Amino acid sequence: MHHGVIIIGGGQAGLSVSYCLQRLGIDHIGFEQHQIAHSWRHKRWDSFCLVTPNWQCQLPGFPYSDDDPEGFMGRDAIVEYIERYASHFNPPIQTGVTVQRVRQRDGGGFEVLTSEGSFTADQVVVATGGYHTPKIPRLAERLAPEVWQLHAAEYRNPESLPAGAVLVVGTGQSGCQIAEDLHLAGRQVHLCVGGAPRSPRRYRGKDVVEWLDQMGYYDLAIDDHPQKETVRHKTNHYVTGRDGGHEIDLRHLALQGMGLHGRLTDIQGTRLIFGDDLKQNLDQADAVAESIKRTIDGYIEKNNIEAPVDPPYQSVWEPEVIPSDLDYREANIASVIWCIGYGIDYSWVELPVFDGQGYPGHRRGVTAVPGLYFIGLPWLYTWGSARFSGIARDAEYLAEQIAARAGNSHSRPPQSVNEVAIGS
């Protein structure tokens, strides 16, 4: 019941650490509460796909090798990719095991209490990501019982919702993509627009992700980012990989009949009360997209790169007289989808490493408690830390730290993640 390392979580982060430890010959075991790729399988809607090109899928030792590197894998293809990765190296991950508590042992090391009993370990890696508890505000309690409510993690497809209009609250990646999914299915959608930024999809002949990769943005460490640690809590830019990838301009959707509103601030009886910030939020989202384009322009000019010139952005719709409220019964709104993110819950980690918001203090995943590590969090080290593109770098780094602490610092160092290319 004792192991050198216990990994908690069997998603891509936990699997990546297991792969790196296995190559170093370090004894370890992993516990996954559900099954491999559970969140991808059960917490994504049917039309979900990546917003970054497939070539950015770079799990350690298992880079994307299929025939559509410029495409965007859908939900089922993502699950298959992760399953093939696990099958490739057969990690010692036990599924269906819930970790209930992690605490330090007298004399050193850790005790990990699980649904299968108590285990001990010299070191522990927490690889459960940063999206634990779906956020649904107390404001939701004011809606009538007949209004169907769900979080983005529970949404599957338009057909699964009751007949009638749909209110989508939140315009991060999930909110905008779900609103578009419903709109394309012919549903009347009302969208509460928040302050999330948007990104262009393609610009000057390339996918924007390719430009940013070429510019070194994805190698930028958080310590070198202008916003430092605050960037960890910023909302992601909205864009989509659907149908080959395109940007989401909410103004175009408004022209096609989608109802755009400011933030949802109150519910009074059957009236939805909105803030007067719709224009401001749309303008700010556009400003961010244009800023990304200007950065790319500067890079192209500085490096004398030949690239086509795109026409300037033109706003196709402006909010003029937007009502400050809407009666949801009169508007036939039968369901509400809350797309306002997740909270973190590490209450089961009984160790003094958390700040006042419950976020673990760490440097590149290494905490102040010797032998305790985190991986898979947004901006753990770089933009790609919580994505397929950057997890290999983080996993290799933690494996090196674990090996050094275990007295294996003179073992064969990990090979580059690109040194082993695995076929489909």
PDB file of N, CA, C and O in Angstrom, residues 354-396:
ATOM      1  N   PHE A 354      -2.585  26.605   0.313  1.00  0.00           N
ATOM      2  CA  PHE A 354      -3.598  27.335  -0.432  1.00  0.00           C
ATOM      3  C   PHE A 354      -3.702  28.789  -0.005  1.00  0.00           C
ATOM      4  O   PHE A 354      -3.457  29.133   1.155  1.00  0.00           O
ATOM      5  N   ASP A 355      -4.106  29.645  -0.964  1.00  0.00           N
ATOM      6  CA  ASP A 355      -4.314  31.050  -0.646  1.00  0.00           C
ATOM      7  C   ASP A 355      -5.747  31.261  -0.168  1.00  0.00           C
ATOM      8  O   ASP A 355      -6.505  30.304   0.023  1.00  0.00           O
ATOM      9  N   GLY A 356      -6.135  32.516   0.001  1.00  0.00           N
ATOM     10  CA  GLY A 356      -7.456  32.826   0.542  1.00  0.00           C
ATOM     11  C   GLY A 356      -8.601  32.441  -0.370  1.00  0.00           C
ATOM     12  O   GLY A 356      -9.742  32.360   0.078  1.00  0.00           O
ATOM     13  N   GLN A 357      -8.309  32.187  -1.652  1.00  0.00           N
ATOM     14  CA  GLN A 357      -9.336  31.769  -2.596  1.00  0.00           C
ATOM     15  C   GLN A 357      -9.330  30.261  -2.826  1.00  0.00           C
ATOM     16  O   GLN A 357     -10.067  29.765  -3.668  1.00  0.00           O
ATOM     17  N   GLY A 358      -8.488  29.559  -2.095  1.00  0.00           N
ATOM     18  CA  GLY A 358      -8.427  28.111  -2.254  1.00  0.00           C
ATOM     19  C   GLY A 358      -7.533  27.652  -3.388  1.00  0.00           C
ATOM     20  O   GLY A 358      -7.536  26.462  -3.760  1.00  0.00           O
ATOM     21  N   TYR A 359      -6.741  28.582  -3.958  1.00  0.00           N
ATOM     22  CA  TYR A 359      -5.841  28.226  -5.055  1.00  0.00           C
ATOM     23  C   TYR A 359      -4.492  27.812  -4.478  1.00  0.00           C
ATOM     24  O   TYR A 359      -3.974  28.461  -3.567  1.00  0.00           O
ATOM     25  N   PRO A 360      -3.900  26.729  -5.009  1.00  0.00           N
ATOM     26  CA  PRO A 360      -2.629  26.269  -4.453  1.00  0.00           C
ATOM     27  C   PRO A 360      -1.466  27.195  -4.810  1.00  0.00           C
ATOM     28  O   PRO A 360      -1.297  27.587  -5.968  1.00  0.00           O
ATOM     29  N   GLY A 361      -0.685  27.530  -3.799  1.00  0.00           N
ATOM     30  CA  GLY A 361       0.535  28.276  -4.062  1.00  0.00           C
ATOM     31  C   GLY A 361       1.593  27.328  -4.606  1.00  0.00           C
ATOM     32  O   GLY A 361       1.821  26.246  -4.065  1.00  0.00           O
ATOM     33  N   HIS A 362       2.251  27.724  -5.687  1.00  0.00           N
ATOM     34  CA  HIS A 362       3.243  26.846  -6.304  1.00  0.00           C
ATOM     35  C   HIS A 362       4.144  27.651  -7.219  1.00  0.00           C
ATOM     36  O   HIS A 362       3.839  28.803  -7.578  1.00  0.00           O
ATOM     37  N   ARG A 363       5.225  27.064  -7.610  1.00  0.00           N
ATOM     38  CA  ARG A 363       6.090  27.606  -8.655  1.00  0.00           C
ATOM     39  C   ARG A 363       6.353  26.482  -9.636  1.00  0.00           C
ATOM     40  O   ARG A 363       6.989  25.491  -9.308  1.00  0.00           O
ATOM     41  N   ARG A 364       5.790  26.602 -10.826  1.00  0.00           N
ATOM     42  CA  ARG A 364       5.846  25.556 -11.845  1.00  0.00           C
ATOM     43  C   ARG A 364       5.302  24.239 -11.300  1.00  0.00           C
ATOM     44  O   ARG A 364       5.779  23.165 -11.629  1.00  0.00           O
ATOM     45  N   GLY A 365       4.304  24.323 -10.423  1.00  0.00           N
ATOM     46  CA  GLY A 365       3.673  23.126  -9.890  1.00  0.00           C
ATOM     47  C   GLY A 365       4.304  22.589  -8.628  1.00  0.00           C
ATOM     48  O   GLY A 365       3.770  21.656  -8.023  1.00  0.00           O
ATOM     49  N   VAL A 366       5.424  23.146  -8.219  1.00  0.00           N
ATOM     50  CA  VAL A 366       6.126  22.695  -7.007  1.00  0.00           C
ATOM     51  C   VAL A 366       5.665  23.560  -5.843  1.00  0.00           C
ATOM     52  O   VAL A 366       5.757  24.788  -5.894  1.00  0.00           O
ATOM     53  N   THR A 367       5.141  22.934  -4.790  1.00  0.00           N
ATOM     54  CA  THR A 367       4.607  23.688  -3.651  1.00  0.00           C
ATOM     55  C   THR A 367       5.636  23.816  -2.536  1.00  0.00           C
ATOM     56  O   THR A 367       6.728  23.237  -2.591  1.00  0.00           O
ATOM     57  N   ALA A 368       5.250  24.573  -1.509  1.00  0.00           N
ATOM     58  CA  ALA A 368       6.124  24.758  -0.345  1.00  0.00           C
ATOM     59  C   ALA A 368       6.145  23.530   0.551  1.00  0.00           C
ATOM     60  O   ALA A 368       7.002  23.433   1.436  1.00  0.00           O
ATOM     61  N   VAL A 369       5.228  22.600   0.358  1.00  0.00           N
ATOM     62  CA  VAL A 369       5.257  21.338   1.102  1.00  0.00           C
ATOM     63  C   VAL A 369       6.112  20.358   0.308  1.00  0.00           C
ATOM     64  O   VAL A 369       5.729  19.953  -0.800  1.00  0.00           O
ATOM     65  N   PRO A 370       7.267  19.976   0.806  1.00  0.00           N
ATOM     66  CA  PRO A 370       8.169  19.115   0.040  1.00  0.00           C
ATOM     67  C   PRO A 370       7.494  17.818  -0.403  1.00  0.00           C
ATOM     68  O   PRO A 370       6.878  17.118   0.404  1.00  0.00           O
ATOM     69  N   GLY A 371       7.548  17.540  -1.703  1.00  0.00           N
ATOM     70  CA  GLY A 371       6.978  16.310  -2.232  1.00  0.00           C
ATOM     71  C   GLY A 371       5.554  16.433  -2.727  1.00  0.00           C
ATOM     72  O   GLY A 371       4.984  15.454  -3.213  1.00  0.00           O
ATOM     73  N   LEU A 372       4.960  17.638  -2.633  1.00  0.00           N
ATOM     74  CA  LEU A 372       3.592  17.849  -3.123  1.00  0.00           C
ATOM     75  C   LEU A 372       3.629  18.729  -4.362  1.00  0.00           C
ATOM     76  O   LEU A 372       4.255  19.799  -4.350  1.00  0.00           O
ATOM     77  N   TYR A 373       2.929  18.280  -5.414  1.00  0.00           N
ATOM     78  CA  TYR A 373       2.962  18.979  -6.696  1.00  0.00           C
ATOM     79  C   TYR A 373       1.552  19.101  -7.277  1.00  0.00           C
ATOM     80  O   TYR A 373       0.667  18.299  -6.975  1.00  0.00           O
ATOM     81  N   PHE A 374       1.368  20.096  -8.152  1.00  0.00           N
ATOM     82  CA  PHE A 374       0.134  20.263  -8.904  1.00  0.00           C
ATOM     83  C   PHE A 374       0.469  20.350 -10.389  1.00  0.00           C
ATOM     84  O   PHE A 374       1.528  20.856 -10.762  1.00  0.00           O
ATOM     85  N   ILE A 375      -0.443  19.865 -11.215  1.00  0.00           N
ATOM     86  CA  ILE A 375      -0.258  19.945 -12.657  1.00  0.00           C
ATOM     87  C   ILE A 375      -1.630  20.027 -13.326  1.00  0.00           C
ATOM     88  O   ILE A 375      -2.640  19.603 -12.753  1.00  0.00           O
ATOM     89  N   GLY A 376      -1.664  20.610 -14.536  1.00  0.00           N
ATOM     90  CA  GLY A 376      -2.906  20.697 -15.295  1.00  0.00           C
ATOM     91  C   GLY A 376      -3.709  21.953 -15.037  1.00  0.00           C
ATOM     92  O   GLY A 376      -4.825  22.082 -15.531  1.00  0.00           O
ATOM     93  N   LEU A 377      -3.143  22.906 -14.285  1.00  0.00           N
ATOM     94  CA  LEU A 377      -3.854  24.148 -13.987  1.00  0.00           C
ATOM     95  C   LEU A 377      -3.573  25.186 -15.073  1.00  0.00           C
ATOM     96  O   LEU A 377      -2.493  25.207 -15.657  1.00  0.00           O
ATOM     97  N   PRO A 378      -4.550  26.065 -15.348  1.00  0.00           N
ATOM     98  CA  PRO A 378      -4.303  27.132 -16.313  1.00  0.00           C
ATOM     99  C   PRO A 378      -3.097  27.978 -15.918  1.00  0.00           C
ATOM    100  O   PRO A 378      -2.957  28.375 -14.766  1.00  0.00           O
ATOM    101  N   TRP A 379      -2.229  28.205 -16.883  1.00  0.00           N
ATOM    102  CA  TRP A 379      -1.026  28.984 -16.659  1.00  0.00           C
ATOM    103  C   TRP A 379      -0.210  28.482 -15.455  1.00  0.00           C
ATOM    104  O   TRP A 379       0.352  29.266 -14.695  1.00  0.00           O
ATOM    105  N   LEU A 380      -0.161  27.168 -15.298  1.00  0.00           N
ATOM    106  CA  LEU A 380       0.750  26.617 -14.289  1.00  0.00           C
ATOM    107  C   LEU A 380       2.155  27.152 -14.549  1.00  0.00           C
ATOM    108  O   LEU A 380       2.878  27.539 -13.627  1.00  0.00           O
ATOM    109  N   TYR A 381       2.537  27.173 -15.823  1.00  0.00           N
ATOM    110  CA  TYR A 381       3.824  27.737 -16.233  1.00  0.00           C
ATOM    111  C   TYR A 381       3.689  28.558 -17.513  1.00  0.00           C
ATOM    112  O   TYR A 381       4.182  29.672 -17.602  1.00  0.00           O
ATOM    113  N   THR A 382       2.988  28.014 -18.513  1.00  0.00           N
ATOM    114  CA  THR A 382       2.759  28.723 -19.768  1.00  0.00           C
ATOM    115  C   THR A 382       1.273  28.652 -20.120  1.00  0.00           C
ATOM    116  O   THR A 382       0.488  27.986 -19.443  1.00  0.00           O
ATOM    117  N   TRP A 383       0.914  29.318 -21.228  1.00  0.00           N
ATOM    118  CA  TRP A 383      -0.466  29.307 -21.706  1.00  0.00           C
ATOM    119  C   TRP A 383      -0.964  27.886 -21.920  1.00  0.00           C
ATOM    120  O   TRP A 383      -2.139  27.585 -21.686  1.00  0.00           O
ATOM    121  N   GLY A 384      -0.106  26.993 -22.358  1.00  0.00           N
ATOM    122  CA  GLY A 384      -0.520  25.636 -22.697  1.00  0.00           C
ATOM    123  C   GLY A 384      -0.566  24.664 -21.537  1.00  0.00           C
ATOM    124  O   GLY A 384      -0.838  23.482 -21.745  1.00  0.00           O
ATOM    125  N   SER A 385      -0.331  25.131 -20.313  1.00  0.00           N
ATOM    126  CA  SER A 385      -0.240  24.209 -19.183  1.00  0.00           C
ATOM    127  C   SER A 385      -1.498  23.395 -18.944  1.00  0.00           C
ATOM    128  O   SER A 385      -1.421  22.256 -18.482  1.00  0.00           O
ATOM    129  N   ALA A 386      -2.655  23.957 -19.216  1.00  0.00           N
ATOM    130  CA  ALA A 386      -3.914  23.219 -19.016  1.00  0.00           C
ATOM    131  C   ALA A 386      -4.433  22.674 -20.340  1.00  0.00           C
ATOM    132  O   ALA A 386      -5.592  22.264 -20.422  1.00  0.00           O
ATOM    133  N   ARG A 387      -3.575  22.656 -21.356  1.00  0.00           N
ATOM    134  CA  ARG A 387      -3.977  22.211 -22.684  1.00  0.00           C
ATOM    135  C   ARG A 387      -3.025  21.134 -23.191  1.00  0.00           C
ATOM    136  O   ARG A 387      -1.973  20.902 -22.623  1.00  0.00           O
ATOM    137  N   PHE A 388      -3.405  20.519 -24.290  1.00  0.00           N
ATOM    138  CA  PHE A 388      -2.565  19.469 -24.866  1.00  0.00           C
ATOM    139  C   PHE A 388      -1.212  20.008 -25.311  1.00  0.00           C
ATOM    140  O   PHE A 388      -0.250  19.255 -25.420  1.00  0.00           O
ATOM    141  N   SER A 389      -1.126  21.289 -25.584  1.00  0.00           N
ATOM    142  CA  SER A 389       0.098  21.834 -26.170  1.00  0.00           C
ATOM    143  C   SER A 389       1.230  22.002 -25.177  1.00  0.00           C
ATOM    144  O   SER A 389       2.406  21.940 -25.555  1.00  0.00           O
ATOM    145  N   GLY A 390       0.925  22.227 -23.903  1.00  0.00           N
ATOM    146  CA  GLY A 390       1.984  22.540 -22.954  1.00  0.00           C
ATOM    147  C   GLY A 390       2.151  21.565 -21.821  1.00  0.00           C
ATOM    148  O   GLY A 390       3.044  21.728 -20.979  1.00  0.00           O
ATOM    149  N   ILE A 391       1.320  20.529 -21.783  1.00  0.00           N
ATOM    150  CA  ILE A 391       1.362  19.616 -20.642  1.00  0.00           C
ATOM    151  C   ILE A 391       2.650  18.812 -20.594  1.00  0.00           C
ATOM    152  O   ILE A 391       3.137  18.450 -19.513  1.00  0.00           O
ATOM    153  N   ALA A 392       3.244  18.522 -21.753  1.00  0.00           N
ATOM    154  CA  ALA A 392       4.479  17.722 -21.777  1.00  0.00           C
ATOM    155  C   ALA A 392       5.613  18.438 -21.056  1.00  0.00           C
ATOM    156  O   ALA A 392       6.361  17.826 -20.280  1.00  0.00           O
ATOM    157  N   ARG A 393       5.751  19.731 -21.300  1.00  0.00           N
ATOM    158  CA  ARG A 393       6.810  20.504 -20.661  1.00  0.00           C
ATOM    159  C   ARG A 393       6.653  20.474 -19.141  1.00  0.00           C
ATOM    160  O   ARG A 393       7.619  20.286 -18.401  1.00  0.00           O
ATOM    161  N   ASP A 394       5.415  20.649 -18.675  1.00  0.00           N
ATOM    162  CA  ASP A 394       5.168  20.645 -17.234  1.00  0.00           C
ATOM    163  C   ASP A 394       5.403  19.266 -16.625  1.00  0.00           C
ATOM    164  O   ASP A 394       5.982  19.135 -15.539  1.00  0.00           O
ATOM    165  N   ALA A 395       4.950  18.215 -17.318  1.00  0.00           N
ATOM    166  CA  ALA A 395       5.102  16.856 -16.795  1.00  0.00           C
ATOM    167  C   ALA A 395       6.568  16.466 -16.716  1.00  0.00           C
ATOM    168  O   ALA A 395       7.011  15.837 -15.739  1.00  0.00           O
ATOM    169  N   GLU A 396       7.345  16.815 -17.729  1.00  0.00           N
ATOM    170  CA  GLU A 396       8.776  16.496 -17.697  1.00  0.00           C
ATOM    171  C   GLU A 396       9.477  17.223 -16.562  1.00  0.00           C
ATOM    172  O   GLU A 396      10.330  16.655 -15.874  1.00  0.00           O
TER     173      GLU A 396
END
